[in-house]
Short mmCIF file of N, CA and C in Angstrom, two decimals:
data_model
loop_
_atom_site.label_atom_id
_atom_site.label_comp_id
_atom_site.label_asym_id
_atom_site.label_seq_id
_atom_site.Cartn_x
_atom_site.Cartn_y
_atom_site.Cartn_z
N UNK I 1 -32.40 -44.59 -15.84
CA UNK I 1 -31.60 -44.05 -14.77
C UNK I 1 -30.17 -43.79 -15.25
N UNK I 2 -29.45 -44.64 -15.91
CA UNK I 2 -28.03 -44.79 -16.35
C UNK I 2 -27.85 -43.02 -17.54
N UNK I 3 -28.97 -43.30 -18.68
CA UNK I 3 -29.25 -41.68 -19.07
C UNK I 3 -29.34 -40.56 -18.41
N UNK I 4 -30.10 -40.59 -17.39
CA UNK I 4 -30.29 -39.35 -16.62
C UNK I 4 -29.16 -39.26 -15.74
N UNK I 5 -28.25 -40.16 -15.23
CA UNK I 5 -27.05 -40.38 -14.98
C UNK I 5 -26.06 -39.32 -15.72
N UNK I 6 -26.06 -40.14 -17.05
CA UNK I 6 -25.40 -39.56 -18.55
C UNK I 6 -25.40 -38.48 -18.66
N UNK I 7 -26.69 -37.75 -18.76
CA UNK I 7 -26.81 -36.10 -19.00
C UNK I 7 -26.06 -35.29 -17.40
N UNK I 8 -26.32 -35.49 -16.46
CA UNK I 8 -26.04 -34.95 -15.25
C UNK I 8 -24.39 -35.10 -15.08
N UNK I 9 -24.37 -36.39 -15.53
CA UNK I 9 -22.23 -36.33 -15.80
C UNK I 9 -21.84 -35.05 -16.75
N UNK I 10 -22.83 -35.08 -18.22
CA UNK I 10 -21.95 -34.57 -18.93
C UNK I 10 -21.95 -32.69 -18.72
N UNK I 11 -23.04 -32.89 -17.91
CA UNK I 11 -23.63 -31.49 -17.24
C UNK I 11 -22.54 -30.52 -16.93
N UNK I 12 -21.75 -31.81 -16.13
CA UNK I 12 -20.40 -31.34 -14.89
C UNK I 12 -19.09 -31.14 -15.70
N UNK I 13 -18.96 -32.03 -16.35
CA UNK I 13 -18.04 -31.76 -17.43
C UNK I 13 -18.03 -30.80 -18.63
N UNK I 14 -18.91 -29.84 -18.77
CA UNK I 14 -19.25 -28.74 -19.31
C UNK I 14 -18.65 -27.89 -18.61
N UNK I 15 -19.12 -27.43 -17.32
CA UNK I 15 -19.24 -26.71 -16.08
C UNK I 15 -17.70 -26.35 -15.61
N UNK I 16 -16.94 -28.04 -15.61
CA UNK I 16 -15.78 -28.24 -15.68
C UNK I 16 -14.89 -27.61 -16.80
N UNK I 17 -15.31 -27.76 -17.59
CA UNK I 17 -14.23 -27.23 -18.91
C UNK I 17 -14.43 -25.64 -18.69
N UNK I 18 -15.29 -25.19 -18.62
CA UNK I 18 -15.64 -23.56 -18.72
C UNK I 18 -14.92 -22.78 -17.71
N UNK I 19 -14.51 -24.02 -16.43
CA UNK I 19 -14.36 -22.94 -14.92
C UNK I 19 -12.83 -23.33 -15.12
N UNK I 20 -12.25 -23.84 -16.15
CA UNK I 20 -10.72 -24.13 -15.58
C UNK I 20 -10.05 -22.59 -16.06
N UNK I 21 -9.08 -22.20 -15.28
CA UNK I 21 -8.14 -20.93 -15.26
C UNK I 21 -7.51 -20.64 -16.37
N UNK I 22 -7.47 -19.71 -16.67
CA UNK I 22 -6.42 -19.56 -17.94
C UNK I 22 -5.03 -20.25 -17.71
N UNK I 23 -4.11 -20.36 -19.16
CA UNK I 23 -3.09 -20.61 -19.03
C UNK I 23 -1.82 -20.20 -18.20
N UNK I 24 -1.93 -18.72 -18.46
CA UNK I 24 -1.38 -17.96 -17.58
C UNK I 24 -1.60 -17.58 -16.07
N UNK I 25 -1.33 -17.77 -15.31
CA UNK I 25 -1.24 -17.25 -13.97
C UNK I 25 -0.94 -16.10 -13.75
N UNK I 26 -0.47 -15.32 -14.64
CA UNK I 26 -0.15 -14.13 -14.36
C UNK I 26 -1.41 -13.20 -14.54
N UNK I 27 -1.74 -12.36 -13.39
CA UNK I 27 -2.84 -11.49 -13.20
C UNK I 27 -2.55 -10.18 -13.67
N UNK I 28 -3.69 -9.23 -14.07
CA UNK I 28 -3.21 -7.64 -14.49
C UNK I 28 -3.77 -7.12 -13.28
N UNK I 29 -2.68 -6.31 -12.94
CA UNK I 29 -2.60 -5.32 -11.94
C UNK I 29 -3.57 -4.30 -12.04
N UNK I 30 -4.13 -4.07 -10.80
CA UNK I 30 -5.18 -2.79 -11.40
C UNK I 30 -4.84 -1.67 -10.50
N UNK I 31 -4.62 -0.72 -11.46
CA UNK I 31 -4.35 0.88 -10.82
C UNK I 31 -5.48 1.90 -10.66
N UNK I 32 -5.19 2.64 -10.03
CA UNK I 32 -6.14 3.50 -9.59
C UNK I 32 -5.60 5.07 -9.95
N UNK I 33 -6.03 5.81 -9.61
CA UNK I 33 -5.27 7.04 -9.46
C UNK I 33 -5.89 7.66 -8.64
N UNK I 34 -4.53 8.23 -7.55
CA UNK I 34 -5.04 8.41 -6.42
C UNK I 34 -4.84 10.09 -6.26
N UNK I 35 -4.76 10.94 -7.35
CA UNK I 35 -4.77 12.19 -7.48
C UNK I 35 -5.81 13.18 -6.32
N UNK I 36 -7.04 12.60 -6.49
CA UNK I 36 -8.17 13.48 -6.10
C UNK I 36 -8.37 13.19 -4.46
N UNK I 37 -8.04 12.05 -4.17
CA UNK I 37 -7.71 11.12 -2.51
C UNK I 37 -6.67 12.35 -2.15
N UNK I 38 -5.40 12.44 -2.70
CA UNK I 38 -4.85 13.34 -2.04
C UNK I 38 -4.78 14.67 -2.24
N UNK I 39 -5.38 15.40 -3.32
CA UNK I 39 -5.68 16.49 -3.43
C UNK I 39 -6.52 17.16 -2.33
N UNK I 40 -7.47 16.46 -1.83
CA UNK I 40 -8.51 16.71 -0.83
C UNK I 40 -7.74 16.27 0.55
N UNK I 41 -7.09 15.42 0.82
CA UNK I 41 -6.52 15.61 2.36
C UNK I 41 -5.44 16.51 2.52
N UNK I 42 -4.44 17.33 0.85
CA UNK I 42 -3.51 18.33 1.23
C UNK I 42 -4.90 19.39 1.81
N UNK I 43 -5.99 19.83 1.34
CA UNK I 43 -6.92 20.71 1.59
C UNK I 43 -6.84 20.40 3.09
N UNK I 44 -7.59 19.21 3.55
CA UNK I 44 -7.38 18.94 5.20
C UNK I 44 -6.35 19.53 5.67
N UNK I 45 -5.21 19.06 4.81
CA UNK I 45 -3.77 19.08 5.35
C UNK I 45 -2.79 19.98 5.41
N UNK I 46 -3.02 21.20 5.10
CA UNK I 46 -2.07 22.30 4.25
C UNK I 46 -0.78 22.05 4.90
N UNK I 47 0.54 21.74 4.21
CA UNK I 47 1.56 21.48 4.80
C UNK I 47 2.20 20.09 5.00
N UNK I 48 1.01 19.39 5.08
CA UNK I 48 1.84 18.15 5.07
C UNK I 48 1.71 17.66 4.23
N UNK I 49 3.16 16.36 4.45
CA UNK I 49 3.48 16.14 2.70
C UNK I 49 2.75 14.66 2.43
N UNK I 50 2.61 14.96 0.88
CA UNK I 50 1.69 14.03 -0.09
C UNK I 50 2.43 13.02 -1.00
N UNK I 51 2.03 12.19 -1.04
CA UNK I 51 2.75 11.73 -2.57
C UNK I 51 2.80 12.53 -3.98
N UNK I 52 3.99 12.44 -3.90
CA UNK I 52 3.97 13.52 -5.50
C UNK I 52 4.68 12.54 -6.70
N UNK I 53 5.01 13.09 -7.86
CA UNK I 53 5.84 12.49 -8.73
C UNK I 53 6.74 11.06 -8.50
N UNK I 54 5.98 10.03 -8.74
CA UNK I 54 7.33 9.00 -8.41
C UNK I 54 7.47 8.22 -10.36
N UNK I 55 8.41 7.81 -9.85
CA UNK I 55 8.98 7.14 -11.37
C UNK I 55 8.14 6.42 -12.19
N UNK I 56 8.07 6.08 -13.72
CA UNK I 56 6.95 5.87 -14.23
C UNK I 56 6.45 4.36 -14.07
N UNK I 57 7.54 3.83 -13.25
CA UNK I 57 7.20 2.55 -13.22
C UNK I 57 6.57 1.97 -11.74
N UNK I 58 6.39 2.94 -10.99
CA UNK I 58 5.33 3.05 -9.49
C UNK I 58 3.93 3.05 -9.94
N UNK I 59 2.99 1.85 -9.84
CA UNK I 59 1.66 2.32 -9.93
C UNK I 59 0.81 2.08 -8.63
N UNK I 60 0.32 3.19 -8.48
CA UNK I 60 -0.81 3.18 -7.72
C UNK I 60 -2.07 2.06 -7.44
N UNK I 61 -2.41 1.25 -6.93
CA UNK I 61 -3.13 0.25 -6.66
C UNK I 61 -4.05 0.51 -5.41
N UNK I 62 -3.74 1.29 -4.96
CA UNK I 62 -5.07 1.28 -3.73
C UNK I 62 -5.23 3.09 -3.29
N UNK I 63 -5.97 3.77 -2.93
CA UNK I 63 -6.36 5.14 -2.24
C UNK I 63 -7.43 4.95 -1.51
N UNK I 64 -7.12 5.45 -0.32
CA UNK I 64 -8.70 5.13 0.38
C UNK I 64 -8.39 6.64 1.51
N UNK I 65 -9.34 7.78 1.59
CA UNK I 65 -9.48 8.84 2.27
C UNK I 65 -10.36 8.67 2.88
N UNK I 66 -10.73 9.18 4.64
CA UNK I 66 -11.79 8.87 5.35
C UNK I 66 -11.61 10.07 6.12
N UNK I 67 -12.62 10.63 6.66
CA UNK I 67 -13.11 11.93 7.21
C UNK I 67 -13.21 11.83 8.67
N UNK I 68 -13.41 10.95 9.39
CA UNK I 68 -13.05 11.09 10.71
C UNK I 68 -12.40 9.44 10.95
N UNK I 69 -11.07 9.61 11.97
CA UNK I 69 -9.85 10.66 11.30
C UNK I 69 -10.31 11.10 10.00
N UNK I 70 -9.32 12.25 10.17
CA UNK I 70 -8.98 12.57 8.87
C UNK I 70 -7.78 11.64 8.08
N UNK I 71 -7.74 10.80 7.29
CA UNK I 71 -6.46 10.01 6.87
C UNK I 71 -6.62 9.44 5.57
N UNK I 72 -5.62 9.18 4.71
CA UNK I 72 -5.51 9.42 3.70
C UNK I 72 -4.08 8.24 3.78
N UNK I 73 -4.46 6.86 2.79
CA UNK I 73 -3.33 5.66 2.06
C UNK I 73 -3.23 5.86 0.92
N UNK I 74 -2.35 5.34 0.53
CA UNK I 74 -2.29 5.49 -1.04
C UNK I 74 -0.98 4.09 -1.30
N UNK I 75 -1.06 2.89 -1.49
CA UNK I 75 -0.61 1.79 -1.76
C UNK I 75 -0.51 1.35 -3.07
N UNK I 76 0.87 1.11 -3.21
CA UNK I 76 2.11 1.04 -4.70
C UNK I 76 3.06 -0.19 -5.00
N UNK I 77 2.92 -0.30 -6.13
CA UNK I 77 3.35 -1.68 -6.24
C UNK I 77 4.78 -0.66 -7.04
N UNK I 78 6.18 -1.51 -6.44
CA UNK I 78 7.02 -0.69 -7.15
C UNK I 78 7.93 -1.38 -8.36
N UNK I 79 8.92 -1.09 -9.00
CA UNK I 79 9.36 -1.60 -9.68
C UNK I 79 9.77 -2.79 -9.94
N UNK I 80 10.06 -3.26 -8.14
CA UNK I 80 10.75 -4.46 -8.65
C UNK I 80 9.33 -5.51 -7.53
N UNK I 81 7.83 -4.79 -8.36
CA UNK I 81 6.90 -6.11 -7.89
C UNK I 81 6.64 -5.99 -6.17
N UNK I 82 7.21 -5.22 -5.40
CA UNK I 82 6.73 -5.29 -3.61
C UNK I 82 6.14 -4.17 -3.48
N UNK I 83 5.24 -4.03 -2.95
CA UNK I 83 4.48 -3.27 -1.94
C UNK I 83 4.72 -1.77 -1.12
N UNK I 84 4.26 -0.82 -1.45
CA UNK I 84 4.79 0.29 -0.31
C UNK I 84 3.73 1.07 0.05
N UNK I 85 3.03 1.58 0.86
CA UNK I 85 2.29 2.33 1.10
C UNK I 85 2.75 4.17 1.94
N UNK I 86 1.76 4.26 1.76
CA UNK I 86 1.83 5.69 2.29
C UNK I 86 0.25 6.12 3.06
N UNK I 87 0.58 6.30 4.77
CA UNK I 87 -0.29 6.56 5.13
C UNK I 87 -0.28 7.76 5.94
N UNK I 88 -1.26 9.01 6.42
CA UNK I 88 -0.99 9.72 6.87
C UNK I 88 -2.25 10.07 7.77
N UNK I 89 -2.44 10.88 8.66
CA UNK I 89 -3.50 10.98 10.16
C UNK I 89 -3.48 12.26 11.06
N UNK I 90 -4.48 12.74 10.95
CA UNK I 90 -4.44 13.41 12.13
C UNK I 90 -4.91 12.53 13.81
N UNK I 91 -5.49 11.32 13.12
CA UNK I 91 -5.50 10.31 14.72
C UNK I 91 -4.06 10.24 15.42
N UNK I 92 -4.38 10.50 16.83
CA UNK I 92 -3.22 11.08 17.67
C UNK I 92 -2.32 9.56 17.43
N UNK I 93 -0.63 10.33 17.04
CA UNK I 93 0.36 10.10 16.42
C UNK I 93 0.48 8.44 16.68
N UNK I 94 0.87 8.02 18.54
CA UNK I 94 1.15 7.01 18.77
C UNK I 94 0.32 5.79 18.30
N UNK I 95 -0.99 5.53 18.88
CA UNK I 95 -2.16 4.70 18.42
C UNK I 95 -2.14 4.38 16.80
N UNK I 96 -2.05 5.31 15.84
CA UNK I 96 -1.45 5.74 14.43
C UNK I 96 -0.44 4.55 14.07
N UNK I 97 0.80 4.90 14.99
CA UNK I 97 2.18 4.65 14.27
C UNK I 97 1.73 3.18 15.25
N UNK I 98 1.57 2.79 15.89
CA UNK I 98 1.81 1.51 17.10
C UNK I 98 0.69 0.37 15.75
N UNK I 99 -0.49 1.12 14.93
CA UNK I 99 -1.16 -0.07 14.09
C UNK I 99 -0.89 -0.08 12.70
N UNK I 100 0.25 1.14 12.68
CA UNK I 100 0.12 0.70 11.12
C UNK I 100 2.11 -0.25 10.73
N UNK I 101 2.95 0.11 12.17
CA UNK I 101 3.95 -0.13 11.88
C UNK I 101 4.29 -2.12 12.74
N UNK I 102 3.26 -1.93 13.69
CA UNK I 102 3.16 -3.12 14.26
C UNK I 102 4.80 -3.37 15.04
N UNK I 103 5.03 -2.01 15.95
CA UNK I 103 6.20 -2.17 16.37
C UNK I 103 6.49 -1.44 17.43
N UNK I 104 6.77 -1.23 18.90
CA UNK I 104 6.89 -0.49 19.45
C UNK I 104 8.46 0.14 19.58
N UNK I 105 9.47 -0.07 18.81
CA UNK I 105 11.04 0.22 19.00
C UNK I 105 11.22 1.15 17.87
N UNK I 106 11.90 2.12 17.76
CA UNK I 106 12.41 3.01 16.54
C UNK I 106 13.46 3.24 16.71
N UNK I 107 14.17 3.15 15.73
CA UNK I 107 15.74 3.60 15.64
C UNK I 107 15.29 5.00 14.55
N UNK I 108 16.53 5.65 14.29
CA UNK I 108 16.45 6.72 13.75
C UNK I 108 17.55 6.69 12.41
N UNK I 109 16.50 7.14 11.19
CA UNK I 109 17.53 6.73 9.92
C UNK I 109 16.82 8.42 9.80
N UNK I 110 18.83 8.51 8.60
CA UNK I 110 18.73 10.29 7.99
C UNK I 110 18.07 9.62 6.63
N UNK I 111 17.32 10.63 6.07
CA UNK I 111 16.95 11.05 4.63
C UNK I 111 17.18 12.09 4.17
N UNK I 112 18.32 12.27 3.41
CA UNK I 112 18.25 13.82 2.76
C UNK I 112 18.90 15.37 3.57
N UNK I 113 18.65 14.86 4.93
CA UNK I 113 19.05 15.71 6.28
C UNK I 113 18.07 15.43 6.89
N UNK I 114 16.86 14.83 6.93
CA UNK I 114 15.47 14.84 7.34
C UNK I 114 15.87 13.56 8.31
N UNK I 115 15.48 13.91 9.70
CA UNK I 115 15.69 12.37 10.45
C UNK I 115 14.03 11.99 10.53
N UNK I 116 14.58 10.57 9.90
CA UNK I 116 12.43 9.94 10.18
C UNK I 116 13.13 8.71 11.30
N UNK I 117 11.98 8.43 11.82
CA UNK I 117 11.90 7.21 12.82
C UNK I 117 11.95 5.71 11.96
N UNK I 118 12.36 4.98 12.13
CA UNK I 118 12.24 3.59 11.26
C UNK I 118 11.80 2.21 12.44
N UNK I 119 10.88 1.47 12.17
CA UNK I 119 10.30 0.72 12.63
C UNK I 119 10.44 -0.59 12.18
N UNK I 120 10.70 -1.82 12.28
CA UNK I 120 10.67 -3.02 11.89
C UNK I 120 9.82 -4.06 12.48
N UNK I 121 8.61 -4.25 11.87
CA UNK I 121 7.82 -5.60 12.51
C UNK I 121 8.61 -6.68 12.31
N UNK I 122 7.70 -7.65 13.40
CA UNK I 122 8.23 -9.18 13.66
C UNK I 122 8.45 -9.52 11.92
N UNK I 123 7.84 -10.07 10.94
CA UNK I 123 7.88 -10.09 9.71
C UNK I 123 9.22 -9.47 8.75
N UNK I 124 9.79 -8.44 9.35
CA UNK I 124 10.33 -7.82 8.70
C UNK I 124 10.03 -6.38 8.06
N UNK I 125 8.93 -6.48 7.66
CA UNK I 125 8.16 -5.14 6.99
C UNK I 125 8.89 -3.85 8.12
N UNK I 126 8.84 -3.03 6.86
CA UNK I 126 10.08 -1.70 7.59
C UNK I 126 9.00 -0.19 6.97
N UNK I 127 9.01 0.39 8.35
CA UNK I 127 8.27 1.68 8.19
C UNK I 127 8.99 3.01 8.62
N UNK I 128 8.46 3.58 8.04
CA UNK I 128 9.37 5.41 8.70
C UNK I 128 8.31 6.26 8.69
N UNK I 129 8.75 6.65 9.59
CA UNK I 129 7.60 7.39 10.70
C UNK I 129 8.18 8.84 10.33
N UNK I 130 7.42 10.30 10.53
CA UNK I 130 7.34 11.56 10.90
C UNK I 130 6.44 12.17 10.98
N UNK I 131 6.51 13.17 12.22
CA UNK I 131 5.15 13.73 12.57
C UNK I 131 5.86 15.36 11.98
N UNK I 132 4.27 15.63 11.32
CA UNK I 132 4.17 17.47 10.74
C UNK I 132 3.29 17.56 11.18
N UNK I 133 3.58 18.85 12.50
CA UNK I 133 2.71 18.83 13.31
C UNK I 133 1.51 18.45 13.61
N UNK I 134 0.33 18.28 13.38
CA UNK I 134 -0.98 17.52 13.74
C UNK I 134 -1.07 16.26 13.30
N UNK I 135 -0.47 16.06 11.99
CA UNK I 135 -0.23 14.81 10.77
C UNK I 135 1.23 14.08 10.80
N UNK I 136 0.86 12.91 11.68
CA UNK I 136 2.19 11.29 11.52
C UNK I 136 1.92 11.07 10.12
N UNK I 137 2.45 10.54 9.47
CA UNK I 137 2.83 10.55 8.06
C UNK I 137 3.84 8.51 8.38
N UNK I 138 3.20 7.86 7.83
CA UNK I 138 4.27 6.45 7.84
C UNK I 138 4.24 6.13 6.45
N UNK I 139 5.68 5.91 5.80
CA UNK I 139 6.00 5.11 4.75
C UNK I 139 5.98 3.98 4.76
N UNK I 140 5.59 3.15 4.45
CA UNK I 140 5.98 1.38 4.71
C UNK I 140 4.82 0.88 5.31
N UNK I 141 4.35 0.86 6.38
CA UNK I 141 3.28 -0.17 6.82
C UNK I 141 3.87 -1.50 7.22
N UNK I 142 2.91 -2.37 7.84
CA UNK I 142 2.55 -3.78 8.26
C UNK I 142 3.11 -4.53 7.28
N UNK I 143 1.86 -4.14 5.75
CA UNK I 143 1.85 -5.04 4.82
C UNK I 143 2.69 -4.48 4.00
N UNK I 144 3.92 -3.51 4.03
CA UNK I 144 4.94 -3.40 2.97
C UNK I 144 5.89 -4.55 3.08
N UNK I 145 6.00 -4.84 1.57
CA UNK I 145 7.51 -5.78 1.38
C UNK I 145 8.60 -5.15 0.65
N UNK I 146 8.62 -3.70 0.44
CA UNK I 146 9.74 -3.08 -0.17
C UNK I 146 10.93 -2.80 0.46
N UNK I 147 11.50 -2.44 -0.34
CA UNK I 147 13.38 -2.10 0.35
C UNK I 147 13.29 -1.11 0.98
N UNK I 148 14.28 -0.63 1.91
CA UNK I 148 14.54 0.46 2.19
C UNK I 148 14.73 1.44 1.22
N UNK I 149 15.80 0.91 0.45
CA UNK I 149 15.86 1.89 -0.67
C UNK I 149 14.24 2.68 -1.44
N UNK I 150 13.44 0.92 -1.58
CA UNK I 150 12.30 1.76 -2.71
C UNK I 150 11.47 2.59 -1.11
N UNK I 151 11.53 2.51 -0.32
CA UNK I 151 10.53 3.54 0.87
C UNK I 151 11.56 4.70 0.60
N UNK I 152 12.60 4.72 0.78
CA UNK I 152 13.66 6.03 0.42
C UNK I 152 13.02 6.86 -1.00
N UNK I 153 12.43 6.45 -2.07
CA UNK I 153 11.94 6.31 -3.41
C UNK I 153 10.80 7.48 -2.90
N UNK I 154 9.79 6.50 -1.79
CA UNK I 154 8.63 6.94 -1.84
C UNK I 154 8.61 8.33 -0.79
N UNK I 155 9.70 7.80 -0.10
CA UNK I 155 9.87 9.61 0.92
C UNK I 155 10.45 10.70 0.26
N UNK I 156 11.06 11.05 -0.85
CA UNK I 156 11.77 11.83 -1.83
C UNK I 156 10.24 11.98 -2.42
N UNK I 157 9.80 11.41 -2.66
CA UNK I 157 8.75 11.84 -3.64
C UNK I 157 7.58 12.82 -2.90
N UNK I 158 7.63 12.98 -1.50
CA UNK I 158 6.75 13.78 -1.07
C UNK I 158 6.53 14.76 -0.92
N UNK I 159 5.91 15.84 -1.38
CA UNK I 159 5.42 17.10 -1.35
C UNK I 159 4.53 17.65 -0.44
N UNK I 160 4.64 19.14 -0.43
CA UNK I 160 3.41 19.90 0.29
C UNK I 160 2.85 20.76 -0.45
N UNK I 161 1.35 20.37 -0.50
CA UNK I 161 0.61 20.89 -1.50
C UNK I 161 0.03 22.62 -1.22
#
């Protein structure tokens, strides 16, 4: 019994050594490219704007396009490590902006000359809102933790395809 004990300990302690984590904690980021996600909703979309060109140090980490709605994310980890997304809809504007900004109050910030709506959840997370005609368009989201500045980053960068 004490043997069969023996083997079944050292069983675990195998099992054990194999499952412990690397040294590092630090994880690799995985990118995507979300080229063809938005190539196909400017087609949906003619006119409204896309993510275009952002700096080489923005990578892409998430795209997800869905056909009814029509809507189209595209979620970025930015330079300095936080979060920004970009989501856009033809699902009617309010319902849209009320789940992705988690806020019913907007104040109004300029970009460029461009006035967008700006939203702040309980959390903090900060979104900017604009509607082109059929398509709300929100920078930021729920789950953004970026600056104003880097959402400023990601609204400069948008195009119409």
């Amino acid at each position: 019994m004490v043997r069969s004990l023996g083997l079944v300990l050292a069983g675990v302690v195998v099992v054990w050594f194999f499952a412990q984590p690397p040294h590092s904690d630090e994880k690799v980021l995985r990118t995507v490219d979300p080229s063809g996600d938005i190539a196909a909703f400017e087609a949906d979309a003619p006119g409204a704007p896309a993510p275009g060109a952002l700096p080489a140090q923005w990578r892409a980490t998430s795209s997800t396009r869905t056909a009814d709605p029509r809507t189209l994310r595209v979620g970025y980890v930015t330079p300095a490590n936080e979060y920004a997304e970009y989501a856009a809809s033809f699902e009617p504007g309010a319902t849209f902006v009320a789940d992705l900004t988690g806020s019913s109050q907007a104040t109004t910030v300029d970009i460029d000359g461009v006035s967008w709506e700006r939203y702040r959840d309980e959390d903090g997370s900060e979104s900017l809102v604009r509607t082109y005609g059929p398509v709300t368009v929100v920078v930021g989201t729920t789950r953004s933790t970026a600056s104003t500045d880097e959402l400023r980053v990601l609204v400069r960068s948008l195009t119409t395809g």
